[in-house]
Structure formats: structure tokens, C-alpha cells
C-alpha positions as a LaTeX table, in Angstrom:
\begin{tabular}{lrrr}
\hline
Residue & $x$ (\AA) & $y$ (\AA) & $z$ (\AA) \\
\hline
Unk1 & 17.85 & $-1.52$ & 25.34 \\
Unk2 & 20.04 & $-3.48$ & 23.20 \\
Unk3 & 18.59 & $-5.04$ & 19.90 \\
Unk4 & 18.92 & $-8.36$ & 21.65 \\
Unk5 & 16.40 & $-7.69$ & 23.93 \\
Unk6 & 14.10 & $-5.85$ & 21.45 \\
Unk7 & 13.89 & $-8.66$ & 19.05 \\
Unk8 & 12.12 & $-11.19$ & 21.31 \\
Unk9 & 9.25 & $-9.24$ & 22.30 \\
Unk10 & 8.84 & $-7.90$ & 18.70 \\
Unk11 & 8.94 & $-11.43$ & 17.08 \\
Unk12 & 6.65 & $-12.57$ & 19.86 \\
Unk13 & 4.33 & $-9.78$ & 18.60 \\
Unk14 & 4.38 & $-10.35$ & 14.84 \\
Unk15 & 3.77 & $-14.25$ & 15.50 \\
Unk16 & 0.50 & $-13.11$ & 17.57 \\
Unk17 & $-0.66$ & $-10.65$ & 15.18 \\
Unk18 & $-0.25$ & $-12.87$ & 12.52 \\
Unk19 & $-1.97$ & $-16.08$ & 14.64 \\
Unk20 & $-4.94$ & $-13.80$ & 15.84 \\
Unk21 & $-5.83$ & $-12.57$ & 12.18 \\
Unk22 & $-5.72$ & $-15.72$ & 10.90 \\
Unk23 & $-7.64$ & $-17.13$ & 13.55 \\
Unk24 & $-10.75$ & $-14.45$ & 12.96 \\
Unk25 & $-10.41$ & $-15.16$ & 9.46 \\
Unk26 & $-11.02$ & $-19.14$ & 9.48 \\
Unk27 & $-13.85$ & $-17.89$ & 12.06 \\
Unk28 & $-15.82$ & $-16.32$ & 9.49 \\
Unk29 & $-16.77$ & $-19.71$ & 8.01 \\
Unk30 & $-18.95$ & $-20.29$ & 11.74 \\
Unk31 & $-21.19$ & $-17.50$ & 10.58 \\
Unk32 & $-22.46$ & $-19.39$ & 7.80 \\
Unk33 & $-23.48$ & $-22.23$ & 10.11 \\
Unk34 & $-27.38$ & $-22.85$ & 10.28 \\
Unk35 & $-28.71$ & $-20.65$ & 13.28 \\
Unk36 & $-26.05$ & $-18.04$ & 13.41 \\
Unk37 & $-28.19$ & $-15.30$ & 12.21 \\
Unk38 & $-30.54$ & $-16.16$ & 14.69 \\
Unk39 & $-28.17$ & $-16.13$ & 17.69 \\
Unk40 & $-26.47$ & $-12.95$ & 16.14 \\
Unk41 & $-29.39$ & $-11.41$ & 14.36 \\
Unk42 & $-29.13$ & $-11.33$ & 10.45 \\
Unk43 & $-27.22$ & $-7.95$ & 10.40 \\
Unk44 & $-24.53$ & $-8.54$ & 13.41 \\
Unk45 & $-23.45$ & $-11.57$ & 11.49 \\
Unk46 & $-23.45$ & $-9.99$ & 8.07 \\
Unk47 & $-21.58$ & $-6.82$ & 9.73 \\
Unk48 & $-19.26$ & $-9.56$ & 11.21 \\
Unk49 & $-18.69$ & $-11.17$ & 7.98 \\
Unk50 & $-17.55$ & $-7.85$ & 6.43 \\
Unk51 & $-15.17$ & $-7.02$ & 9.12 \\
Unk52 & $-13.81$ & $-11.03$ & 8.89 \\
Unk53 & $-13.79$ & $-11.54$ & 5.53 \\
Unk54 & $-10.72$ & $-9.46$ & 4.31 \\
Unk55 & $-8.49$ & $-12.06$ & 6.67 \\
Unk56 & $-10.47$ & $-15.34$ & 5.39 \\
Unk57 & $-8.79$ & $-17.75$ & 3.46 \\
Unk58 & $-12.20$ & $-18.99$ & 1.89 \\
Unk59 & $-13.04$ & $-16.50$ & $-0.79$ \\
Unk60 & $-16.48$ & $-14.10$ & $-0.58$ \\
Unk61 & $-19.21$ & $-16.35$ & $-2.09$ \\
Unk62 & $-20.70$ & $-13.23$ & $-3.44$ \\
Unk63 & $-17.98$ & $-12.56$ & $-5.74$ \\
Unk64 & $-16.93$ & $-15.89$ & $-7.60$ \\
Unk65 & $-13.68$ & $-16.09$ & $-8.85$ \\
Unk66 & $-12.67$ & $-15.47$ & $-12.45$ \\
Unk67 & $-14.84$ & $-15.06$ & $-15.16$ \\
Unk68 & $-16.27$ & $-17.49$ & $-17.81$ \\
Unk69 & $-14.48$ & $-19.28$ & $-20.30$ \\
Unk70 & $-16.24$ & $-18.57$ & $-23.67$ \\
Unk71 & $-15.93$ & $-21.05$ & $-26.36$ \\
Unk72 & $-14.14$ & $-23.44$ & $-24.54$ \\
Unk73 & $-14.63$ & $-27.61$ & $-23.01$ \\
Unk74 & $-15.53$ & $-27.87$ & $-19.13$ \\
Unk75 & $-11.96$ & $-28.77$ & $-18.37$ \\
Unk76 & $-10.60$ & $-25.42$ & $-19.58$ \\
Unk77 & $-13.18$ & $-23.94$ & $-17.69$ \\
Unk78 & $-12.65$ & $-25.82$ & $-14.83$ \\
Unk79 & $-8.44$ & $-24.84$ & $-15.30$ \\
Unk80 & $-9.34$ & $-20.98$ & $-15.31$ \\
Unk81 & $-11.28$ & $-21.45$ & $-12.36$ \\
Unk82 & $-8.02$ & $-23.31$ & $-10.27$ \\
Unk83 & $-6.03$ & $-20.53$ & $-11.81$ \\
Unk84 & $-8.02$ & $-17.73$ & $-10.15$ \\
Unk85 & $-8.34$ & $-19.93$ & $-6.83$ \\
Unk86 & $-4.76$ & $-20.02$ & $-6.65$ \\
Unk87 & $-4.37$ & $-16.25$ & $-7.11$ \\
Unk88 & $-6.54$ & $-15.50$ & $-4.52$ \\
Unk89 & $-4.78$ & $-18.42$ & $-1.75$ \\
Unk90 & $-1.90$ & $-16.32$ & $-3.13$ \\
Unk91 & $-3.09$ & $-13.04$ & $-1.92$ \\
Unk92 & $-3.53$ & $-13.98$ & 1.40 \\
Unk93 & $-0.37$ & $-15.66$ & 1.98 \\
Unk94 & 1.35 & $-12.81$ & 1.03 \\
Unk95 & $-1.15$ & $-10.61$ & 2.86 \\
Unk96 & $-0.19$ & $-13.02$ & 6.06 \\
Unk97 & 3.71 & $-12.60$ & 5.42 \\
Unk98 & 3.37 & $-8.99$ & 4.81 \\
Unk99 & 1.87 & $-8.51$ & 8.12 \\
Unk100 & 4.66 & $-9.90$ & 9.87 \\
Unk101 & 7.61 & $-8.28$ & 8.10 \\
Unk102 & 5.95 & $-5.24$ & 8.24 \\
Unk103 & 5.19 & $-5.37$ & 12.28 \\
Unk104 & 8.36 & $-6.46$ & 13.71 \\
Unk105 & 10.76 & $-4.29$ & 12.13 \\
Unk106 & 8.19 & $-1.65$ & 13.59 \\
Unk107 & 7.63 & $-3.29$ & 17.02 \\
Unk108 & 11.69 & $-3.46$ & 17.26 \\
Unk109 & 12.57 & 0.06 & 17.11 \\
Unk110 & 9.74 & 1.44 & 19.57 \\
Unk111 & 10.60 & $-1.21$ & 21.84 \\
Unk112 & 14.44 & 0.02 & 21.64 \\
Unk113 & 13.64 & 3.03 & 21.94 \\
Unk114 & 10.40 & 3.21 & 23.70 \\
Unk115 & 11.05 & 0.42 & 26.10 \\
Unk116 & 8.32 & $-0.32$ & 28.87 \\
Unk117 & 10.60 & 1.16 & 31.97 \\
Unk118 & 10.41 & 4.11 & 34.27 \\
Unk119 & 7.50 & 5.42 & 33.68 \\
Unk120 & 7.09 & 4.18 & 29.45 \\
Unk121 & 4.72 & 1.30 & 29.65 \\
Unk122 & 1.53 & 3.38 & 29.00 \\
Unk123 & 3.44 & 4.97 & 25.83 \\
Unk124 & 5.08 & 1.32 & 24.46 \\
Unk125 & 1.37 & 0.15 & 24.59 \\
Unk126 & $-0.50$ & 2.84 & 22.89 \\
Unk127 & 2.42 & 2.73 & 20.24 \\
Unk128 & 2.29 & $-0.59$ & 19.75 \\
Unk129 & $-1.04$ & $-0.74$ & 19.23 \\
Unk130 & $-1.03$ & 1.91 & 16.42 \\
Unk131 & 1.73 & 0.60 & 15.00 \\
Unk132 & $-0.36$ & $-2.92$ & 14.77 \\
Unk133 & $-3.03$ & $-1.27$ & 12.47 \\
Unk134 & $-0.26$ & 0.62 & 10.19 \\
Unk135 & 1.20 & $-2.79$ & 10.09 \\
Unk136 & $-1.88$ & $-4.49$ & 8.71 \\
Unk137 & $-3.07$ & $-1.74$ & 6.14 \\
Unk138 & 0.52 & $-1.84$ & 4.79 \\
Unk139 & $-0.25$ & $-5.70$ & 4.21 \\
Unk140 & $-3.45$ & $-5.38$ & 2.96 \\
Unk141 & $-2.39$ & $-2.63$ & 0.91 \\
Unk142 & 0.61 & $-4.86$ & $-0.52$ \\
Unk143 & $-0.90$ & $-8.12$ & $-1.19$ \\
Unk144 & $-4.09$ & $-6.36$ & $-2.64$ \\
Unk145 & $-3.21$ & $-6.13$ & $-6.13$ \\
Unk146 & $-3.23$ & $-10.11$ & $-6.72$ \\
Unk147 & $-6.84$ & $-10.31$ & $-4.45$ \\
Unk148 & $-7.93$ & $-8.04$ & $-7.78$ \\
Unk149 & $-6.20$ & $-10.13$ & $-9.90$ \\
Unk150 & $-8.12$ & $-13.46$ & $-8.55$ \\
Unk151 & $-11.57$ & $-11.18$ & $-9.41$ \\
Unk152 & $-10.77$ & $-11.61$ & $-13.13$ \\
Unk153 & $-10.98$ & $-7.22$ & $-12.78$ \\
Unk154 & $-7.03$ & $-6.53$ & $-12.68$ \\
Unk155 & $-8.14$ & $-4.06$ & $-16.06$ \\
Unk156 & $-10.73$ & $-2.35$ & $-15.25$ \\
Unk157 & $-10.34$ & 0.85 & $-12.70$ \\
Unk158 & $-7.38$ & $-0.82$ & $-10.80$ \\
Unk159 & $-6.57$ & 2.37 & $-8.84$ \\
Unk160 & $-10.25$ & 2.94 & $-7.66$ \\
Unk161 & $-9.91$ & $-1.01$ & $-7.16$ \\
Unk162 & $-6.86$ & $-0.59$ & $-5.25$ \\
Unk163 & $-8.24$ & 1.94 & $-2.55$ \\
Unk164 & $-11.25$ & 0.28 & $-1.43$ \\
Unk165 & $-9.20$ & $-2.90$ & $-1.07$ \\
Unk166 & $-6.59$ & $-1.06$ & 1.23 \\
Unk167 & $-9.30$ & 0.37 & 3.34 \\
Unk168 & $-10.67$ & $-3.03$ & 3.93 \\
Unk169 & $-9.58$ & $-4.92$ & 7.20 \\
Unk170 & $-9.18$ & $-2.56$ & 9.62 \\
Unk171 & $-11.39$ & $-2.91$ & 12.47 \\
Unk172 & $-10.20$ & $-6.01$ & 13.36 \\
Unk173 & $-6.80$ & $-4.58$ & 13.20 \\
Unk174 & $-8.13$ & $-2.30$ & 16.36 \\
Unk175 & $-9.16$ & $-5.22$ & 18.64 \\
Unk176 & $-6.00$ & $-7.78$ & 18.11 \\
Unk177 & $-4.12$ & $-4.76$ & 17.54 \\
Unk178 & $-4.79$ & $-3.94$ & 21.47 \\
Unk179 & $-3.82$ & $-7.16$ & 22.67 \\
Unk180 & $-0.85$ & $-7.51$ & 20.82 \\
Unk181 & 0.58 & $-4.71$ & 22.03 \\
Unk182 & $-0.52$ & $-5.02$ & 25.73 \\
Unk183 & 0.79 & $-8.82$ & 25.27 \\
Unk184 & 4.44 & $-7.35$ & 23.34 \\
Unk185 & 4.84 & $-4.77$ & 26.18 \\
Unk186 & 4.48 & $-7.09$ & 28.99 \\
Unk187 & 7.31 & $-9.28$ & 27.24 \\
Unk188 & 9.69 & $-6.45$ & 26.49 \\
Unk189 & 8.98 & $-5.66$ & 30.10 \\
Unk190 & 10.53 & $-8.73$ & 31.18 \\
Unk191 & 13.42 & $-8.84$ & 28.52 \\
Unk192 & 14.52 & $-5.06$ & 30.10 \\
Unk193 & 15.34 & $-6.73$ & 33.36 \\
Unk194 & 18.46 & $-6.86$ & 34.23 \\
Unk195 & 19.58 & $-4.03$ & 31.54 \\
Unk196 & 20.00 & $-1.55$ & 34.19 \\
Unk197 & 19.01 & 2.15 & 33.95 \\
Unk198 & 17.98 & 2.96 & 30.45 \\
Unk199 & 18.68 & 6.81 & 29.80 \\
Unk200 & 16.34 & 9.33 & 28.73 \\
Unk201 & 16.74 & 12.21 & 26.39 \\
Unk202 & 17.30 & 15.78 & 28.20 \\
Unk203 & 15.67 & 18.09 & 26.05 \\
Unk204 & 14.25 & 21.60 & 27.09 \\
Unk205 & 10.52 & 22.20 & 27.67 \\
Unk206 & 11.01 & 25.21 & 25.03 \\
Unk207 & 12.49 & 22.93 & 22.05 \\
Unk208 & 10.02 & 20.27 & 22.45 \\
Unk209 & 7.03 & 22.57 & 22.62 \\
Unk210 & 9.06 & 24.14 & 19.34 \\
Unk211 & 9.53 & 21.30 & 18.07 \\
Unk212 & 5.68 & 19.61 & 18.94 \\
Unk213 & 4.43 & 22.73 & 16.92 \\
Unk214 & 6.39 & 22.32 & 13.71 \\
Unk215 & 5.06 & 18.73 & 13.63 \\
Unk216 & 1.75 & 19.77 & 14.64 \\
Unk217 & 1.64 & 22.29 & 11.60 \\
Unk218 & 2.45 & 19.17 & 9.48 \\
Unk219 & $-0.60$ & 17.18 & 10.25 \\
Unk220 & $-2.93$ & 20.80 & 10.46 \\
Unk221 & $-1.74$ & 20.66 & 6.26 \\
Unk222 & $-4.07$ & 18.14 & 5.89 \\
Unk223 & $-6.70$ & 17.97 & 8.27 \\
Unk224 & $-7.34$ & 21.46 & 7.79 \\
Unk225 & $-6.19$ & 22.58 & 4.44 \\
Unk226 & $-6.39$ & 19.47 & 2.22 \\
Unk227 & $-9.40$ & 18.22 & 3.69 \\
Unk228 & $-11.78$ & 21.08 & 3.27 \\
Unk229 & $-14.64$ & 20.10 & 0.55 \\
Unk230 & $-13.33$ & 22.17 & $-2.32$ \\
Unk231 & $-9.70$ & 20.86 & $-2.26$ \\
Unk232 & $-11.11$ & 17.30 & $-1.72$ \\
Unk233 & $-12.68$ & 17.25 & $-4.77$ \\
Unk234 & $-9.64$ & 19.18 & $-6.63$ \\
Unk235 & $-7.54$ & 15.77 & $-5.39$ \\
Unk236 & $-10.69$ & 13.76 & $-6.36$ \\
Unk237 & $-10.35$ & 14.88 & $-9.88$ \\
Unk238 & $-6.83$ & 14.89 & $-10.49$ \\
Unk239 & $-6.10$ & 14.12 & $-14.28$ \\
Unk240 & $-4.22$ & 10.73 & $-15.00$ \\
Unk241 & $-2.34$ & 9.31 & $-18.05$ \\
Unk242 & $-4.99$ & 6.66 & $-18.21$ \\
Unk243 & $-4.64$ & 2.23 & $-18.18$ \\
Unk244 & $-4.09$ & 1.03 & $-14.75$ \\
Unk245 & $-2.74$ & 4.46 & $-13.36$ \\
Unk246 & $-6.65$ & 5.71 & $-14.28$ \\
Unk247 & $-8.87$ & 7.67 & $-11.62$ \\
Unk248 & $-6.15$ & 8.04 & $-8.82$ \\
Unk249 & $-8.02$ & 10.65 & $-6.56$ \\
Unk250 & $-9.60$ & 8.04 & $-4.28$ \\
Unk251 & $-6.35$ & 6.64 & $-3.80$ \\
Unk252 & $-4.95$ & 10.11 & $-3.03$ \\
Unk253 & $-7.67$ & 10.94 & $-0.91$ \\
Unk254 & $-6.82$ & 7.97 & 1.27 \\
Unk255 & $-2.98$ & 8.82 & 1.42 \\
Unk256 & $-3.38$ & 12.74 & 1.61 \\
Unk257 & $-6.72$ & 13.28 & 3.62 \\
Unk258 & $-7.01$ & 12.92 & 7.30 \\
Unk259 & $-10.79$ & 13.68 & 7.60 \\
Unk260 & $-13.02$ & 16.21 & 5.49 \\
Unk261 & $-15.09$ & 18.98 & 6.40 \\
Unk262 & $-17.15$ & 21.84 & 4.71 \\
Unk263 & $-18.77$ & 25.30 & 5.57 \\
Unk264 & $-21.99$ & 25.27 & 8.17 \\
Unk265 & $-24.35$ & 25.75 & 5.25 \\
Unk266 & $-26.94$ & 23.54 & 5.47 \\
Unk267 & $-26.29$ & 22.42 & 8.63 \\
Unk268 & $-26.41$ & 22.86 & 12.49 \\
Unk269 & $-23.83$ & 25.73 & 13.31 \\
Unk270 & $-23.98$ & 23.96 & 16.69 \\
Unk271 & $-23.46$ & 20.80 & 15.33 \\
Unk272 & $-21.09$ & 21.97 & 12.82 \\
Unk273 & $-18.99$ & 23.73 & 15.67 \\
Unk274 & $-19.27$ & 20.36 & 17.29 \\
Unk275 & $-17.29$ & 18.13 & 14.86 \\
Unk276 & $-14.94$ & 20.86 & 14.35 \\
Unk277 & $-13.74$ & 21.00 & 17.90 \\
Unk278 & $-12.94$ & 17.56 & 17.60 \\
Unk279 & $-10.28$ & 18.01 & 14.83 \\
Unk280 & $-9.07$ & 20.48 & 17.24 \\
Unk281 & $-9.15$ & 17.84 & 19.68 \\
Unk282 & $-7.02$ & 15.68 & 16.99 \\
Unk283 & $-3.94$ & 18.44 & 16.70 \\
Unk284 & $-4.47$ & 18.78 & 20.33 \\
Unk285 & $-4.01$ & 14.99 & 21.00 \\
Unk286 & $-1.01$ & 15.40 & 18.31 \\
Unk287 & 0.82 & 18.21 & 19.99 \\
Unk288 & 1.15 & 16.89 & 23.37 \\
Unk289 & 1.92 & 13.24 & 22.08 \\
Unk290 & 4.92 & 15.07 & 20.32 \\
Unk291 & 5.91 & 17.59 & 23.22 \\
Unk292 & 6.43 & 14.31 & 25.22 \\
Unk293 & 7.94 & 12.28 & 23.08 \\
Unk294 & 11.53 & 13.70 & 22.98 \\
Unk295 & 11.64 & 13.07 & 26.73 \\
Unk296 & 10.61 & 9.67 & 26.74 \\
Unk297 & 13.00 & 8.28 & 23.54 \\
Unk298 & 16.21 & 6.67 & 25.03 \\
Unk299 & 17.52 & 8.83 & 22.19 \\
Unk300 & 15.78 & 11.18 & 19.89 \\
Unk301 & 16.64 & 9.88 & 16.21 \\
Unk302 & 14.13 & 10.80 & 12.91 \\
Unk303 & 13.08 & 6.99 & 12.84 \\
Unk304 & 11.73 & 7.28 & 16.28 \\
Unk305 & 10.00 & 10.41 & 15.99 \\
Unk306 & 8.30 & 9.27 & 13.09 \\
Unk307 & 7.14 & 6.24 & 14.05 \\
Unk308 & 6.05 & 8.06 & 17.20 \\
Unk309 & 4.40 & 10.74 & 15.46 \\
Unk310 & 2.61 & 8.10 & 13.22 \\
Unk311 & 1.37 & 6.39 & 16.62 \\
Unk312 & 0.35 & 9.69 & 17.80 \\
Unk313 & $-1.86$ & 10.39 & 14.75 \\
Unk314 & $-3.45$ & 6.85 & 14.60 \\
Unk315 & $-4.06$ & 7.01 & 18.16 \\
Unk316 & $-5.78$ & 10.92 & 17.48 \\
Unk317 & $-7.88$ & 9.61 & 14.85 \\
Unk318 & $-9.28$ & 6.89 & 16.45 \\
Unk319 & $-10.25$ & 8.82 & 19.68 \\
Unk320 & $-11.86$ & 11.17 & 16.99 \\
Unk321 & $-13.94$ & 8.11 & 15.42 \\
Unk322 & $-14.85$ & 6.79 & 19.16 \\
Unk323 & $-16.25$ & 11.04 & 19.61 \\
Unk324 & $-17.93$ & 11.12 & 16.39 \\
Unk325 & $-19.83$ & 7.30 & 17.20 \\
Unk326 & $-20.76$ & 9.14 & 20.51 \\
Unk327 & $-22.27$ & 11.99 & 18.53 \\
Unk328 & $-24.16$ & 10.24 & 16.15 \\
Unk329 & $-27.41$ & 9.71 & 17.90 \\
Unk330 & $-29.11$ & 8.57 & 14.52 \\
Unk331 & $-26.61$ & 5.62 & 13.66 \\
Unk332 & $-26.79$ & 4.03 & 16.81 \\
Unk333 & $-30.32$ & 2.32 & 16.09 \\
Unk334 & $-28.52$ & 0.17 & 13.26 \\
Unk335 & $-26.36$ & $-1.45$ & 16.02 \\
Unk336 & $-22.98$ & $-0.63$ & 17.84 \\
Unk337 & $-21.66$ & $-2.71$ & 15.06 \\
Unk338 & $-22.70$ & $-0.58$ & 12.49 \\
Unk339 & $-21.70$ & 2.60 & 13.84 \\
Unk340 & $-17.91$ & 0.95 & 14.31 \\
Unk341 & $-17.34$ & 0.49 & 11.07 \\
Unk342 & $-15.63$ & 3.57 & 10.57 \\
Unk343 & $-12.83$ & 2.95 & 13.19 \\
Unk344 & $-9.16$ & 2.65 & 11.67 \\
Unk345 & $-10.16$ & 4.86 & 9.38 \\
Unk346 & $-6.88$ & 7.19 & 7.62 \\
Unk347 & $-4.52$ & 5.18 & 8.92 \\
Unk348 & $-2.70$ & 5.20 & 5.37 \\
Unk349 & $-2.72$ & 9.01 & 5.63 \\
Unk350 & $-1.34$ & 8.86 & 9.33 \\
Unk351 & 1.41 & 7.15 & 7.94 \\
Unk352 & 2.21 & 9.56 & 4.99 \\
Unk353 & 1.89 & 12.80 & 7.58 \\
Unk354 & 3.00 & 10.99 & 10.64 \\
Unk355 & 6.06 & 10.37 & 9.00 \\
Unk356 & 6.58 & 13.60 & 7.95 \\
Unk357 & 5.33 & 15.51 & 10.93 \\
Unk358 & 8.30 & 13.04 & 12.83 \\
Unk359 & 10.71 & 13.84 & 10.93 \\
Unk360 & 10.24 & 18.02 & 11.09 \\
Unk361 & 10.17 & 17.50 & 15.00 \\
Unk362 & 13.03 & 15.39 & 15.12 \\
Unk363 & 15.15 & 18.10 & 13.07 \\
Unk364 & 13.68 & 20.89 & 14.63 \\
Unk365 & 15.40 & 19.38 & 18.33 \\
Unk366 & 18.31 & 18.35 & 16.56 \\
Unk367 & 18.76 & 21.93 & 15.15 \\
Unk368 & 17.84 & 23.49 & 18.92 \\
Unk369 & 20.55 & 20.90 & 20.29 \\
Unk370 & 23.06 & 22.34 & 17.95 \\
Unk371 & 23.66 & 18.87 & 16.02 \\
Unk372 & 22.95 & 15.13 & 16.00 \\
Unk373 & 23.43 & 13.47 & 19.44 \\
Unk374 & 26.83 & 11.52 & 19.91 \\
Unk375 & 26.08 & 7.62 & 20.25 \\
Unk376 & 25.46 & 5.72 & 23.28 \\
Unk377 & 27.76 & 3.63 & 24.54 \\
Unk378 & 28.26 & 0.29 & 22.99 \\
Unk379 & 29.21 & $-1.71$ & 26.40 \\
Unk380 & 27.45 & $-1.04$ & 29.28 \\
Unk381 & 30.12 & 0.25 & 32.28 \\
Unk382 & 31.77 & $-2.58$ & 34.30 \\
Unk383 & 30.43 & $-2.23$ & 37.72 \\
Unk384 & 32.66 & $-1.45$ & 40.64 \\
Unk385 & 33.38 & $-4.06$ & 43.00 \\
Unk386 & 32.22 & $-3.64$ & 46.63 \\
Unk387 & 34.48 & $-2.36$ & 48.81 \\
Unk388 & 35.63 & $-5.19$ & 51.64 \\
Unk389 & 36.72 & $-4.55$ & 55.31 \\
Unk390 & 40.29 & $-5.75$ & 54.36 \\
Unk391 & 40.66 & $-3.94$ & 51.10 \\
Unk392 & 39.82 & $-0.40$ & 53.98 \\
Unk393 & 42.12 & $-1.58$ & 56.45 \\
Unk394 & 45.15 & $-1.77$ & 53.48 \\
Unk395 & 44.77 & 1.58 & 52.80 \\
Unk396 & 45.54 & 2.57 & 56.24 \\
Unk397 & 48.51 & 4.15 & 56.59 \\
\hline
\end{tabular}
């Protein structure tokens, strides 16, 4: 699929991203309205408000802007104030912008090389999708710094600062997210008509189960290694040179750790069992995604295989969050709402092992295939034209 084709449905899809987020963040201001806590109950609309509110242009009444202006006239006061307003309408624009430069560069190459033919649509859509929430905790992870900024806090633990704003914004990056990508699939659909037969990659059931273990291995690092308790809290407690760069390890955590889990003491061994054998389920989920990615790539390059691979973790971690709200039998009398709040969760460390983990499989086929695959052909072939009664009876001697 030429880039051509790829660019329309991928521009299509960072314009509705972009429209839908901004959309359900000028809808936050509706749950202020008299009676909305009565039609939604008082928590719905404050869990609402907390999933909304990282998209809203309006900024959280319950943090005010700036500080106070000490030993200075109203006006100057009043100046500060506009000062930290404008930060803040800063922060989302550039959240906004972010959002779309991140997602269509993204969308582009899965659609190229993922396109929604023969068999692919199922795969464009569920890559899509992840790549939707990568998209938006890149933006919110970019424009973030100036939101602190707009606090009047920039100083004072910016790091710790730093990775609770990231982490902020992603479940409604799961439900527009969805549509987007059923939406930018259905497009590139369309756009792939009339490109004729679009190849696919031969590779050997034996290299890509080789190659879906090395990658698998890369993700096991750190759901199972760096995320047991003790070397949690050895990342937690990582020493820093101090200033801004002060208290990094939640910030790690969130780029490093892809869940966390201890021994059984103190616990259920049954239960405990439980939530292990759906990390399992997580490498399991990984592994095949990555065993049938080679054969569905148009061609297998590291840039596809890691941005598959990084789809393929999202995608494992959120059926892990969906298990784990099914599990918990005690959270579910706060609300369905309440129990969701944990979806999107690790996406940044998806991204940082995903990335990886796509990269090892890509060079562990390209190292079975003895080398890097040649090119495809710039111009498609010139079709043959059809052979007429009088052209056959010519050729007669």
C-alpha cells in the first residue's frame, strides 16, 4: 500500500482523535450543571469529571492557578493570575497538537504495512486502537510539564509531578481510541481498492515461533523480573542528583514496570495463583500476537515489528485489567466506574518494552532469513492486455 493511500486514512484518524478528545473535554463543564449529580449520582459524575478533566480546556476548580502575589497592588495580582491562565490554555494546545503528530505518523505505517485486506482488518483495528492510547500518553506526557508550570509547583518534586500527570487521561483514550480505529480501518479499507494484491511476508512457522520467543523474553524482563516487590522498590528508591531530576523512581516505575507482584504471604495461594496466571495470560497474548505478525506485515521491517509488538502489549495489558475488574468482587460495589479506572494502565512501559521486544523479533527473522529483505517494487507491473480473436488468428501460421 503506497504512502498515498496510507496518509488519508491516517490524517482522517488523527483529526477524529483529536475532535473526540476535545469534544469530552468541553463536556466536562455539563457535569457541573445543577441536577447532574442527581441524574448521575454524586460519585459517577465526580468519577466522570476525573476521567474528563485531563482533556478540558477549563482548568480544575480545585486547584486554582498560580499562587499569591505577596506585597503587591490587585493589578499585579490580577497579571500573575493571566500569566498562569495562559500557561495552562498553553498546555492543552500543545497537549491537542501533540496528539495529532504523534498518531498519524503511527496510524501511517500500520496502515502501510498492516493494511485492512485479505484477511488484516481484525489486526489494523486492534493496532490502531493501541496505537490511539500510546498516542495520547505520549501527548499528555509532552505537554505536561507546562500544565505543572500553570500550578505555580514547576519546583517542587517535578519528577514525582511529572508521573502522575502522564498517567492521567487514559481511559478515555480506550473508548475514542476504539472508534478511531474501527472508523481509520474502514477508510484505509476503501483507499486499498483498486491497489491490487498486496503481498505478504513468507516466513517459516519455526523463525516466527523463534523469533515470537525472543520478543516474548523481552517483555517476561519486566513483568516478571522487574516487577516483583523487592526490585520495585530498588527502582522506587533509586538515588538522584537532586533539583528537578529529584525522586525519579515513580517515573521509572511507570516506564520500566508492566505490573507488580509479590510472594503468597499473606494472601490467598488460590487467589494469588489466580492473578498470576493472568500475567501468564499477558506473555501468552504477547507470543502469539508476535508469532503472527511476521506473516501478516506486507514486509517485515524493525519499525513494524515494534509498533506491532507495542500494540500487542497494550492490547495484553488491557485484557489483563478487563480479568482483574472481573476478579475483584469487592470493588464492584463502588460502581463499574470505579473499578475502570485502572484501564490504560502501563501503556508508557508498553511502549519502552514493546519497542524493544519488536525490534529483537524483527532481527531475530532477519538473521533466520539470512539478511534484510530486498525492496518491493516501486511501480506496480503493467498489466497484460487481453488477448483478441484477431491478435490469435495473426499468429496462425
Amino acid at each position: 500500500m503506497t504512502y498515498r493511500r496510507a496518509a488519508i486514512p491516517a490524517l482522517l484518524g488523527g483529526l477524529l482523535l483529536t475532535a473526540l478528545l476535545w469534544w469530552a473535554g468541553a463536556s466536562a463543564d455539563a457535569l457541573h450543571l445543577p441536577g447532574s449529580g442527581g441524574a448521575l449520582g454524586g460519585q459517577t459524575a465526580a468519577e466522570l469529571e476525573r476521567w474528563l478533566a485531563p482533556w478540558a480546556y477549563d482548568p480544575p476548580t480545585a486547584l486554582p492557578l498560580g499562587a499569591e502575589t505577596s506585597g503587591g497592588t490587585g493589578d499585579a495580582a490580577v497579571t500573575d493570575n493571566d500569566r498562569y491562565l495562559s500557561l495552562y490554555t498553553t498546555a492543552l494546545q500543545i497537549r491537542y497538537c501533540a496528539l495529532f503528530a504523534f498518531f498519524v505518523p503511527g496510524a501511517l505505517l500500520l496502515i502501510r504495512r498492516l493494511p485492512p485486506v485479505q484477511g488484516r482488518t481484525p489486526a489494523t483495528v486492534l493496532a490502531l486502537w493501541a496505537w490511539a492510547m500510546v498516542a495520547g500518553t505520549l501527548a499528555v506526557g509532552v505537554s505536561t510539564p507546562w500544565l505543572i508550570a500553570s500550578m505555580g509547583r514547576g519546583s517542587y518534586r517535578f519528577l514525582p509531578q511529572l508521573a502522575g500527570g502522564i498517567a492521567a487521561g487514559r481511559q478515555m483514550l480506550v473508548v475514542t481510541g476504539l472508534v478511531v480505529a474501527a472508523v481509520t480501518a474502514l477508510v484505509a479499507r476503501v483507499a486499498a481498492k483498486g491497489a491490487g494484491p498486496l503481498p505478504r511476508t513468507p516466513v517459516p512457522a519455526r523463525v516466527a515461533r523463534r523469533a515470537a520467543t525472543a520478543g516474548t523474553a523481552v517483555i517476561a524482563v519486566s513483568l516478571v523480573v522487574l516487577s516483583y516487590e523487592k526490585v520495585a522498590a530498588a527502582l522506587q528508591s533509586v538515588p538522584s542528583p537532586g533539583g528537578l531530576l529529584d525522586e525519579p523512581g515513580d517515573l521509572l516505575r511507570q516506564w520500566l514496570l508492566l505490573g507488580a507482584w509479590s510472594t503468597p504471604a499473606g494472601t490467598a495461594f488460590d487467589d494469588w495463583l489466580l492473578y498470576r496466571a493472568v500475567d501468564l495470560l499477558v506473555l501468552a497474548l504477547v507470543w502469539t500476537a508476535l508469532r503472527l505478525l511476521p506473516g501478516l506485515l506486507t514486509r517485515v521491517t524493525v519499525p513494524a515489528m515494534a509498533a506491532g509488538a507495542v500494540g500487542a502489549t497494550v492490547l495484553a495489558l488491557l485484557v489483563s485489567q478487563v480479568l482483574r475488574i472481573a476478579l475483584d468482587t469487592t470493588g464492584m460495589r463502588y460502581g463499574l466506574l470505579y473499578v475502570s479506572g485502572n484501564l490504560g494502565n502501563g501503556v508508557p512501559a508498553a511502549l519502552t518494552w514493546g519497542v524493544l521486544a519488536g525490534a529483537v523479533a524483527a532481527l531475530t527473522v532477519r538473521a533466520a532469513r539470512g539478511g534484510p529483505e530486498p525492496a518491493e517494487a516501486l511501480e506496480p507491473e503493467t498489466p497484460t492486455a487481453p488477448e483478441t480473436p484477431e491478435a490469435r488468428a495473426t499468429e496462425r501460421p
